[in-house]
CSV table of C-alpha atoms and ligand atoms in Angstrom, one decimal:
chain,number,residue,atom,x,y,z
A,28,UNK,CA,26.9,-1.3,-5.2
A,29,UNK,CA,23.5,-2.9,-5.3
A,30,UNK,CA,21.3,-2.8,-7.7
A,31,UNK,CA,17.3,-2.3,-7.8
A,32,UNK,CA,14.8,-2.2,-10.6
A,33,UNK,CA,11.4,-0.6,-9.4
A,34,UNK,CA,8.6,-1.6,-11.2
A,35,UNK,CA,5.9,1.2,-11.6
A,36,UNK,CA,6.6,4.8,-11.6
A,37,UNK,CA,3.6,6.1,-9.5
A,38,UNK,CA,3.4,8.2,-6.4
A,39,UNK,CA,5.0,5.8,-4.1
A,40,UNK,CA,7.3,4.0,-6.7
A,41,UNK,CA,8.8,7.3,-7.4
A,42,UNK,CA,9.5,8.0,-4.0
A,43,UNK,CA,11.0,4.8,-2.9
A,44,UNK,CA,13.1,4.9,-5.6
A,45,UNK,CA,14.0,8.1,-4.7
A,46,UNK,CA,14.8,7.1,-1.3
A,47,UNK,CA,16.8,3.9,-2.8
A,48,UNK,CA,19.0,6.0,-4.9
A,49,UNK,CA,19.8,8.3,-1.6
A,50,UNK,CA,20.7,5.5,0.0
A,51,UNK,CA,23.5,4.6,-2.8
A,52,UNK,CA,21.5,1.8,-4.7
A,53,UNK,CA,21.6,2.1,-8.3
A,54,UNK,CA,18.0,2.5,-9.3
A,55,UNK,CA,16.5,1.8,-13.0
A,56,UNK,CA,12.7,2.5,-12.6
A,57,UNK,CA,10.4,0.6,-15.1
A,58,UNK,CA,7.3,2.9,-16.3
A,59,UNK,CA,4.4,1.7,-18.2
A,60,UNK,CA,4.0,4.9,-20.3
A,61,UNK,CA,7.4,6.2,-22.3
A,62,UNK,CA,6.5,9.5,-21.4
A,63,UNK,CA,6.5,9.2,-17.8
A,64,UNK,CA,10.1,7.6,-18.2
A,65,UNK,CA,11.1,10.1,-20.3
A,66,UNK,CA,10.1,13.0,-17.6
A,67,UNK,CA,11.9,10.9,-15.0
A,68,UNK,CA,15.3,10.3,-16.7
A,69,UNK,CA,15.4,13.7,-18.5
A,70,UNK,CA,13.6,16.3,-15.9
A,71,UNK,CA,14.9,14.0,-13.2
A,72,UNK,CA,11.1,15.1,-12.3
A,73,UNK,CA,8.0,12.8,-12.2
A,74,UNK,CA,5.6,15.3,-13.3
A,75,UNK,CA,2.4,13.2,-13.6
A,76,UNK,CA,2.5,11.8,-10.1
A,77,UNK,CA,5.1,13.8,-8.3
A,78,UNK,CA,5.1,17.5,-9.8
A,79,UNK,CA,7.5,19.8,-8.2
A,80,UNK,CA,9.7,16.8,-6.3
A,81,UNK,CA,13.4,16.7,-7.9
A,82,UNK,CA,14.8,13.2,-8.5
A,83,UNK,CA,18.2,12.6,-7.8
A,84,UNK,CA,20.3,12.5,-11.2
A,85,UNK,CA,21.4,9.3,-10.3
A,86,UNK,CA,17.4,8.0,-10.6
A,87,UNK,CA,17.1,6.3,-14.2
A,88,UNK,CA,14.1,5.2,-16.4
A,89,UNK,CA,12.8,2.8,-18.8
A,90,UNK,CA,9.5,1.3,-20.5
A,91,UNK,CA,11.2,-1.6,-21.3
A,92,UNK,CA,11.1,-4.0,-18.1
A,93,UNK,CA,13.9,-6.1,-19.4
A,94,UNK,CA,16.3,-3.3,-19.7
A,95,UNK,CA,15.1,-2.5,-15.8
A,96,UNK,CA,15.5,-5.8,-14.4
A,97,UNK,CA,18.6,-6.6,-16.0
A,98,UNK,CA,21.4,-8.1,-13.4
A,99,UNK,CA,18.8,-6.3,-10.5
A,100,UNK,CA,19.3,-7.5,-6.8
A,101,UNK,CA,16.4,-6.4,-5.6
A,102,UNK,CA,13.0,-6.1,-7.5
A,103,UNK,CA,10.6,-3.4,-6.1
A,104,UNK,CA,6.8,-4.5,-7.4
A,105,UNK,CA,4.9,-1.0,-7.1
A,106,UNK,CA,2.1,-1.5,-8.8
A,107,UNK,CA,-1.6,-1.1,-7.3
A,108,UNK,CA,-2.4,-4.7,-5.8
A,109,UNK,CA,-5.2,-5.7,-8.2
A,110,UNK,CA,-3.3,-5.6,-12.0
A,111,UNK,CA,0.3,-7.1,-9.8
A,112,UNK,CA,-0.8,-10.9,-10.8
A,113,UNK,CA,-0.7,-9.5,-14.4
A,114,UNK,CA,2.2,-7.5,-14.6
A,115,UNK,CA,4.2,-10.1,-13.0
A,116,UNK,CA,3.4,-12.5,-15.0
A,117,UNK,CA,4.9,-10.5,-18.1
A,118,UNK,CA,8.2,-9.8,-16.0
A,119,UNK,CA,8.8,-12.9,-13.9
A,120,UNK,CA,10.9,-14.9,-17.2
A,121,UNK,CA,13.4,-11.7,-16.8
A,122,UNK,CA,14.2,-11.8,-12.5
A,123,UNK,CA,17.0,-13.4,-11.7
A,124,UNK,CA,17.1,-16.5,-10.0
A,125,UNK,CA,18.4,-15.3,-6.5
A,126,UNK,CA,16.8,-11.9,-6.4
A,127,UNK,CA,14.7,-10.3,-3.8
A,128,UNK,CA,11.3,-9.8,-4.8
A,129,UNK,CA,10.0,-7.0,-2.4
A,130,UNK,CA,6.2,-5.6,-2.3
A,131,UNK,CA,5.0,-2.0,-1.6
A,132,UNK,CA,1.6,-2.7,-2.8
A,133,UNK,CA,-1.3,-2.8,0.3
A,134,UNK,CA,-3.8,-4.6,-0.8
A,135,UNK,CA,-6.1,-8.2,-0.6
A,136,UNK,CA,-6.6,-9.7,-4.1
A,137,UNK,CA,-9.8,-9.9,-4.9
A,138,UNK,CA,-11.3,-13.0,-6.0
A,139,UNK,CA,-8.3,-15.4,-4.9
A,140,UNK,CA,-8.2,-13.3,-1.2
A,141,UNK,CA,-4.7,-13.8,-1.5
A,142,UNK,CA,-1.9,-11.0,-0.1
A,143,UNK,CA,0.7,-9.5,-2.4
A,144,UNK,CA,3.1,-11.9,-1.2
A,145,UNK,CA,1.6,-14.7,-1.8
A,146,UNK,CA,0.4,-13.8,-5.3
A,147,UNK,CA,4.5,-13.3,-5.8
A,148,UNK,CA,4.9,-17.0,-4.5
A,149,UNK,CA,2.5,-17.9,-6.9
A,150,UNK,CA,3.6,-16.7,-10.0
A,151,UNK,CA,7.1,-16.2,-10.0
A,152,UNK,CA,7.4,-20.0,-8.3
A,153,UNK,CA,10.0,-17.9,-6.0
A,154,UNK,CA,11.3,-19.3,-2.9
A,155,UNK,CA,8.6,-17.5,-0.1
A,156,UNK,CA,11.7,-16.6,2.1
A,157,UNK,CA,12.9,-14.3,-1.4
A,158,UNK,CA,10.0,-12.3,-0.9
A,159,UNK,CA,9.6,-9.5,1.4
A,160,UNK,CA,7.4,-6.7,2.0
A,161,UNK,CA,7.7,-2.8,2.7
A,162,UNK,CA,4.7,-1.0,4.9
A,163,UNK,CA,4.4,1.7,7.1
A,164,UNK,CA,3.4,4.9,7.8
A,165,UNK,CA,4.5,6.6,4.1
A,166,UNK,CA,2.8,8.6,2.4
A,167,UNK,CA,4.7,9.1,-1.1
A,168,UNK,CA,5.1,13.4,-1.1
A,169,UNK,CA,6.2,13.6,2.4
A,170,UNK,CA,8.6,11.2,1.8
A,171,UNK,CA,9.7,12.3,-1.0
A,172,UNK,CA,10.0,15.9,0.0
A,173,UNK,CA,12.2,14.5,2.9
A,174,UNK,CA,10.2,14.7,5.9
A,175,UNK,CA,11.4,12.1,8.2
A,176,UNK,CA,9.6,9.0,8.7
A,177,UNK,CA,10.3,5.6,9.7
A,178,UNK,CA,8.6,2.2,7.8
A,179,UNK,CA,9.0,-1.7,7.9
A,180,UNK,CA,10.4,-4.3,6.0
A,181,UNK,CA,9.9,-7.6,6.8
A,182,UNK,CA,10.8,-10.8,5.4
A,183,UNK,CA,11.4,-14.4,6.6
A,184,UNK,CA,14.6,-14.4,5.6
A,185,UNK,CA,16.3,-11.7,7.9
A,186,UNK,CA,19.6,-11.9,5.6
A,187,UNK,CA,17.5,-10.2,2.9
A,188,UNK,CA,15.5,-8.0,5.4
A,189,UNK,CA,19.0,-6.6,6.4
A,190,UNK,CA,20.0,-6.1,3.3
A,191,UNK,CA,16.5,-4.3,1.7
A,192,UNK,CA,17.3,-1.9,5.1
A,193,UNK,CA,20.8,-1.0,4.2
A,194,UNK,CA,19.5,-0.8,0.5
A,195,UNK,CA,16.9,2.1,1.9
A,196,UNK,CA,18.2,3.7,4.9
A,197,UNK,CA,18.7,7.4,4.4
A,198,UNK,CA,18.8,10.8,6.7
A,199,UNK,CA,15.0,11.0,6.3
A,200,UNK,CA,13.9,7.4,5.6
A,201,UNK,CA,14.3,4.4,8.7
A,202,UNK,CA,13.6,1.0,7.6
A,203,UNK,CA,12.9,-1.4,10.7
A,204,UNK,CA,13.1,-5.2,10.1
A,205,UNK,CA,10.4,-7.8,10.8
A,206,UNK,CA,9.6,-11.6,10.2
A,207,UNK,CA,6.0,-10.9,10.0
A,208,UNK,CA,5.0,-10.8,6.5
A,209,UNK,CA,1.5,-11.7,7.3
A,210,UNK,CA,1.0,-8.7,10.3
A,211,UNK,CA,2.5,-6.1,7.5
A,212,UNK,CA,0.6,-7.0,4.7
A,213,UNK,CA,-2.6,-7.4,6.8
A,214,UNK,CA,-1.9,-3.7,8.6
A,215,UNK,CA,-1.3,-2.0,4.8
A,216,UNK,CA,-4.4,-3.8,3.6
A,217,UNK,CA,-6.8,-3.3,6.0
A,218,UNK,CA,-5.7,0.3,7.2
A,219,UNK,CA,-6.9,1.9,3.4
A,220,UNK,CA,-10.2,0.3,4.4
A,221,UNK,CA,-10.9,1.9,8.1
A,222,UNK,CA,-9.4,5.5,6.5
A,223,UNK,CA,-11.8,5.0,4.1
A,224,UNK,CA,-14.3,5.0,6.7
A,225,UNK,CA,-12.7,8.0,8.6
A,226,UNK,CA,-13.0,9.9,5.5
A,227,UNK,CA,-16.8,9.4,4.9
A,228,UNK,CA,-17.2,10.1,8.6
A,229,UNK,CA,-15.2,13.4,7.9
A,230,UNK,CA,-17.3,14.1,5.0
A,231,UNK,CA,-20.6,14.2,7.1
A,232,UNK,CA,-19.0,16.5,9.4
A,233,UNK,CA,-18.7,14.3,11.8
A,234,UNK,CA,-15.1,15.7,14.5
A,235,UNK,CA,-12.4,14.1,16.2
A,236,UNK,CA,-14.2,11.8,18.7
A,237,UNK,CA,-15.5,9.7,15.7
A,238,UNK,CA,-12.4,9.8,14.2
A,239,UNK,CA,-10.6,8.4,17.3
A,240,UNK,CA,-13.5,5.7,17.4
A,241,UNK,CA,-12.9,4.5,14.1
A,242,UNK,CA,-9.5,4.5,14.0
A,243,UNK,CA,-9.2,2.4,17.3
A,244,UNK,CA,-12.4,0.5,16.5
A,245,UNK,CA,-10.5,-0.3,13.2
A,246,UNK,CA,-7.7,-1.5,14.5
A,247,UNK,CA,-9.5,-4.1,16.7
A,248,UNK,CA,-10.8,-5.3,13.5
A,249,UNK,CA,-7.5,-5.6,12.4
A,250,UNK,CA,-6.3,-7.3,14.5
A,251,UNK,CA,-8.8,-9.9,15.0
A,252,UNK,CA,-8.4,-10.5,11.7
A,253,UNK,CA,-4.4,-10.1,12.1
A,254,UNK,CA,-3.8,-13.3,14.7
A,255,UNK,CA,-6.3,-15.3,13.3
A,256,UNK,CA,-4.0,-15.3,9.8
A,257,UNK,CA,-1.0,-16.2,12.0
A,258,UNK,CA,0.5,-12.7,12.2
A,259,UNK,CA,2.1,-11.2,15.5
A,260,UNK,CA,-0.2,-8.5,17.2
A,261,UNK,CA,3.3,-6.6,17.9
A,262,UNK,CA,3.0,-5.8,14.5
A,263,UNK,CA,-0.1,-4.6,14.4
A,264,UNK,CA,1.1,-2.4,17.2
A,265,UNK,CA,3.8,-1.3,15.6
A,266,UNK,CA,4.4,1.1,12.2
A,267,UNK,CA,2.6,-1.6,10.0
A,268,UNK,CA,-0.1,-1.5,11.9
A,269,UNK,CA,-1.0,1.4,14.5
A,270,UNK,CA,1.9,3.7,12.3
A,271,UNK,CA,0.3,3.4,9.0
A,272,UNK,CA,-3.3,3.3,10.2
A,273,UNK,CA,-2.7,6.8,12.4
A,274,UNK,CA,-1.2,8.2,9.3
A,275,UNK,CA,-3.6,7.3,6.8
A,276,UNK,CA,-6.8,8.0,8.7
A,277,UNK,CA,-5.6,11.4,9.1
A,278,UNK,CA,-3.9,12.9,6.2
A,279,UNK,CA,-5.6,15.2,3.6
A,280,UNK,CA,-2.7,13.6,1.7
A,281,UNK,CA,-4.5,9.8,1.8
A,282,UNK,CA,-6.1,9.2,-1.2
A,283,UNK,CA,-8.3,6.8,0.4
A,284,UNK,CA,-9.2,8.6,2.9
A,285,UNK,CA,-9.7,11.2,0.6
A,286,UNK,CA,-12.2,9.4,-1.4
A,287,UNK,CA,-14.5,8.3,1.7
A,288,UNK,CA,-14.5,12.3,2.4
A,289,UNK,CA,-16.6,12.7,-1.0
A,290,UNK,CA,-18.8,10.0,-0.5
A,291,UNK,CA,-19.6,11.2,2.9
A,292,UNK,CA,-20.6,14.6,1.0
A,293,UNK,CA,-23.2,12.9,-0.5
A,294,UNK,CA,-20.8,12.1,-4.0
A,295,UNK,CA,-21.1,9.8,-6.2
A,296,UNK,CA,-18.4,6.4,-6.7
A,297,UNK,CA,-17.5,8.3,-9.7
A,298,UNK,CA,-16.6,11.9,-7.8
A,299,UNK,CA,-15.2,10.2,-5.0
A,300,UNK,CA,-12.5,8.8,-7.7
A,301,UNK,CA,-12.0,12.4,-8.9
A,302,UNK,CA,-10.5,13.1,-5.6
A,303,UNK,CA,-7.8,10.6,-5.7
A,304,UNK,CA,-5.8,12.4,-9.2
A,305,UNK,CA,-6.1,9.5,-11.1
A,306,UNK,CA,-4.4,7.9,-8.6
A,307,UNK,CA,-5.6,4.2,-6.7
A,308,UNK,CA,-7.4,3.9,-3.6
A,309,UNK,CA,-6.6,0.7,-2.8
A,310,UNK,CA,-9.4,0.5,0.3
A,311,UNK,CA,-12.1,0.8,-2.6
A,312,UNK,CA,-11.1,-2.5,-3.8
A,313,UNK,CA,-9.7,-4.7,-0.8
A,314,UNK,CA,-12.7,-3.8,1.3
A,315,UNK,CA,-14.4,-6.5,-0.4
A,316,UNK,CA,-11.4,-8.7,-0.6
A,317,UNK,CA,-10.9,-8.4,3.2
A,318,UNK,CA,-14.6,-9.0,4.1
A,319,UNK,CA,-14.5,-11.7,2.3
A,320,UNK,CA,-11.4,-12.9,4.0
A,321,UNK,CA,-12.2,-12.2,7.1
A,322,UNK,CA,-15.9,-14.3,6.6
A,323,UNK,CA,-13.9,-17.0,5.6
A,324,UNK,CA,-11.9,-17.3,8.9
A,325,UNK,CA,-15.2,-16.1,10.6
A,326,UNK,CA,-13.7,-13.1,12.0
A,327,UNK,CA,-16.6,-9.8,12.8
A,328,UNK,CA,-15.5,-6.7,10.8
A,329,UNK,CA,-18.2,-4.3,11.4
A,330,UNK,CA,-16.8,-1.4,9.7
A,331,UNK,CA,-14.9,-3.0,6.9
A,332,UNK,CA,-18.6,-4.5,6.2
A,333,UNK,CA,-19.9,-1.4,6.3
A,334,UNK,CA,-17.4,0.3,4.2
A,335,UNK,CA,-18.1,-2.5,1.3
A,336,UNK,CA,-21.8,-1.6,1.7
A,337,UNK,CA,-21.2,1.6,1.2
A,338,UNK,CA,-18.8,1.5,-2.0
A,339,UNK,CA,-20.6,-1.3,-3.4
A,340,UNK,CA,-23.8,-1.8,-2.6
A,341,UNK,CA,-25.4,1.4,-2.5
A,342,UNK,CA,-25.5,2.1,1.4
A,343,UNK,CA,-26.0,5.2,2.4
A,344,UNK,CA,-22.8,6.8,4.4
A,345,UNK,CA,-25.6,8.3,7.4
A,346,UNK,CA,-27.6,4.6,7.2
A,347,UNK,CA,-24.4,2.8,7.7
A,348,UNK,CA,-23.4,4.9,10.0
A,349,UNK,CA,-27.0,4.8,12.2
A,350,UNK,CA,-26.4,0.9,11.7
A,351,UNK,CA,-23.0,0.3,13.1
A,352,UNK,CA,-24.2,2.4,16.3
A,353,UNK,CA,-26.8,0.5,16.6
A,354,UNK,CA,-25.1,-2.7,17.1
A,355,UNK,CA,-25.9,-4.5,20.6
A,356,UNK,CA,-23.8,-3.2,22.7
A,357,UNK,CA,-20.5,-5.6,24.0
A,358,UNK,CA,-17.1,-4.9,26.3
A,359,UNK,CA,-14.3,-4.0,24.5
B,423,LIG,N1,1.2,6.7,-2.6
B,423,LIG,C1,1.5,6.5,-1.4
B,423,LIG,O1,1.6,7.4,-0.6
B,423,LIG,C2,1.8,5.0,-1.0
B,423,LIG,C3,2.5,4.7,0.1
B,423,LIG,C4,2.7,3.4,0.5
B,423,LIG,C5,2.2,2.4,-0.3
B,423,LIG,N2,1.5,2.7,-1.4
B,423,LIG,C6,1.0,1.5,-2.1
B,423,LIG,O2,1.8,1.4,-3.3
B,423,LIG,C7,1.1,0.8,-4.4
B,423,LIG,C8,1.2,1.7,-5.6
B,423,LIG,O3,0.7,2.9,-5.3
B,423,LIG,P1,1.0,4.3,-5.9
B,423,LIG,O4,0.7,5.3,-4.9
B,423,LIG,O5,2.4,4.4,-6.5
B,423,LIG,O6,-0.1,4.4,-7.0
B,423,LIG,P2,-0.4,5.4,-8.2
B,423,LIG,O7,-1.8,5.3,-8.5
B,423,LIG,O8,0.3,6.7,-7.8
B,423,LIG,O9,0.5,4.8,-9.3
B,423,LIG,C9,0.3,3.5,-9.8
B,423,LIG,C10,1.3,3.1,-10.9
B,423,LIG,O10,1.0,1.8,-11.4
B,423,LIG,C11,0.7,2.0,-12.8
B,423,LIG,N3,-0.4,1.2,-13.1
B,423,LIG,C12,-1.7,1.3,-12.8
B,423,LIG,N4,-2.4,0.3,-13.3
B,423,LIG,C13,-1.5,-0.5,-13.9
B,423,LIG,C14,-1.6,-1.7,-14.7
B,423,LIG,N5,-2.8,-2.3,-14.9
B,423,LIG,N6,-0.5,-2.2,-15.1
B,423,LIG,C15,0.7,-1.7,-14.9
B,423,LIG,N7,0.8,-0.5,-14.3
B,423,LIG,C16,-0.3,0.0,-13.8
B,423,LIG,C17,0.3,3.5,-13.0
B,423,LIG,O11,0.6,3.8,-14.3
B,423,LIG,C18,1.3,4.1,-12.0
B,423,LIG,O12,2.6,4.2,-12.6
B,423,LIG,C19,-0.4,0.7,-3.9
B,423,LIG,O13,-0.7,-0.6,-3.4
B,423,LIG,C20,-0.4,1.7,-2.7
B,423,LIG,O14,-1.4,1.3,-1.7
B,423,LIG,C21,1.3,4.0,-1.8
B,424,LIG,O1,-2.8,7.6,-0.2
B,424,LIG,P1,-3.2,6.3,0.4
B,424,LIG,O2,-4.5,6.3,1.1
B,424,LIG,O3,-3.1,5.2,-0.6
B,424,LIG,O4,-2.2,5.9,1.6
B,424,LIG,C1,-0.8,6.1,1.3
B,424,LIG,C2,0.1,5.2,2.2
B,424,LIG,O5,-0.3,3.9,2.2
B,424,LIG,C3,0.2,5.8,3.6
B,424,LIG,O6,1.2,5.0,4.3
C-alpha cells in the first residue's frame, strides 16, 4: 500500500485526503494546530473546516510533520500558495529522497512570480520531474460529501502521474493525467482571479450575460497568458482550465468568488474576508502576482488588472467596471 503524508488540514487538504484514504492509500495528515489534528484522528471529523463531513477511520493526524512524512511516497503540499515557500522550508530535511512532491495550492507567488511548482523546485532542490500538480474543477465540500467530479494531475514524469491517479481514483473522484504543469498551474491561478471578478459583478446585481462575458473574457486572458508561459491551450480547455474556471465562477461555495460578491456590495477588504470563514481566497493575492507576470511577458489582462485595482488600489467595483467597457473596441 502506498503511503501519503498531506500537509495542511484545511478545506481542500481534508478532502483530498479523504479521497486518498478511499482510494486505499494510507493517509497521515499533518495539521498546524493540535486541536485540529485531534478533531481529525479522534472525531474522524474536521470540525473547523469541514463540520458535518465524516472522515474515514482510516484518515490519521498529526502536528508533528516528521511523524507525517515519515517513509511517505507521496507528499501532498496543501497549504495556501503564499506561506508554501515557508512551510517547506521547515519540512523539506524530513522528504525522502525519491518522493513525489505533489501541489494542490492555485496560486502565483508574489514577489518572486513564481508557480507552486517551481517554488518546490526551488527549495526542496527536488528533481522538477518529482513534482506534480493537482487542479480542477474541486471544490473541497462537494468532494468531500461525494458528489462526483473529475480533476487533473499532471506531472512530467507520467510514471509518477500514473501512480498519484491510482493513489486518488475513487467512485466519486477521477483523476486525468497531463504533462502540462505549466497550463494546470496557470488555469488554478488565474481562474480565483476572473471568479473574483464574477463575484463583484454578482454583487452589483449585475445577471448571467455578464457572468458569461467574464468568464469567457477571462479565459482569453488565460490563455494568452497560458501559451506565452509554454503551456498547452488543450489544457486550458480542459478541467484545469475551462473545468475549474466554470466551477469557480459560479459556485456560492467559491470563496473567491465569494469575496468579490461583498466588494461588489459596496464592502469593505475587511468584510469581503468575512465571507470566506476564515478561509484563503487565493485570487485576493495572485491578482497582483499574475498582473505582474503577465506585464512581464507583455501579455493584456484587462480584467485581472482591474481586479488588482479593485482589491488593492482602491477602485471602485462600478468605475472598473465602466472602464473595462470602455475599452476601444477589438475582434475577438
Ligand atoms: N477549498 C477548496 O475547495 C480548494 C479546492 C482546490 C484547491 N484549493 C487550493 O488549495 C490550497 C489550500 O486551500 P484550502 O481550501 O485547504 O485552504 P483553507 O483556508 O481551508 O486552509 C488552509 C490550511 O493551511 C493552514 N495555513 C494557513 N496559513 C498557514 C501558514 N502560514 N502556515 C501553515 N499553515 C497555514 C491553515 O491552518 C489551514 O489548515 C489553496 O491554494 C486553494 O486555492 C482549494
Ligand atoms: O473556494 P475557492 O474560490 O478557493 O475555489 C475552490 C477550488 O479551487 C475550486 O476548484
Amino acid at each position: 500500500m502506498s503511503k501519503a503524508a498531506v500537509l495542511g488540514a484545511g478545506s481542500w487538504g481534508t478532502a483530498f485526503a479523504k479521497v486518498l484514504a478511499d482510494a486505499g492509500t494510507d493517509v497521515t495528515m499533518w495539521a498546524r494546530r493540535a486541536e485540529v489534528a485531534e478533531s481529525i484522528a479522534g472525531r474522524h471529523e474536521n470540525v473547523d473546516y469541514l463540520p458535518g463531513v465524516a472522515l474515514p477511520s482510516t484518515l490519521t493526524a498529526t502536528d508533528d510533520a516528521a511523524a507525517a512524512l515519515d517513509g511517505a511516497d507521496f507528499v501532498v503540499l496543501a497549504v495556501p500558495s503564499q506561506s508554501l515557500r515557508s512551510n517547506l522550508a521547515e519540512w523539506s530535511p524530513m522528504i525522502g529522497e525519491d518522493a513525489t512532491l505533489l501541489s494542490l495550492a492555485k496560486g502565483i507567488e508574489t514577489g518572486t512570480l513564481m508557480r507552486m511548482s517551481q517554488v518546490i523546485v526551488q527549495v526542496t532542490g527536488a528533481d522538477p520531474g518529482r513534482v506534480a500538480v493537482l487542479s480542477g474543477p474541486n471544490l473541497a465540500r462537494e468532494i468531500a460529501i461525494e458528489q462526483p467530479a473529475a480533476t487533473v494531475i499532471a506531472c512530467t514524469d507520467s510514471t509518477r502521474a500514473l501512480a498519484l491517479q491510482k493513489a486518488s481514483a475513487t467512485g466519486y473522484f477521477r483523476p486525468y493525467t497531463n504533462s502540462d504543469v505549466i497550463g494546470c498551474e496557470i488555469g488554478g491561478a488565474c481562474k480565483n482571479v476572473i471568479a473574483l471578478a464574477c463575484g463583484m459583478a454578482a454583487g452589483s446585481g449585475l445577471g448571467d450575460n455578464t457572468i458569461a462575458s467574464i468568464i469567457t473574457r477571462g479565459l482569453a486572458e488565460i490563455i494568452r497568458l497560458g501559451v506565452a508561459l509554454g503551456a498547452k491551450p488543450t489544457t486550458l480547455a480542459g478541467l484545469a482550465g475551462v473545468g475549474d474556471l466554470v466551477a469557480t465562477c459560479s459556485s456560492p461555495l467559491s470563496r473567491n468568488r465569494s469575496f468579490g460578491e461583498r466588494l461588489g456590495q459596496g464592502g469593505s477588504m475587511e468584510t469581503a474576508q468575512e465571507a470566506t470563514h476564515g478561509q484563503v481566497a487565493e485570487g485576493v493575492k495572485s491578482c497582483s502576482s499574475v498582473r505582474a507576470l503577465a506585464s512581464s511577458y507583455d501579455v493584456e489582462m484587462p480584467l485581472t488588472d482591474a481586479v488588482h485595482r479593485v482589491c488593492h488600489e482602491g477602485l471602485v467595483v462600478q468605475d472598473a467596471i465602466g472602464q473595462l467597457l470602455g475599452r476601444r473596441t477589438k475582434s475577438e
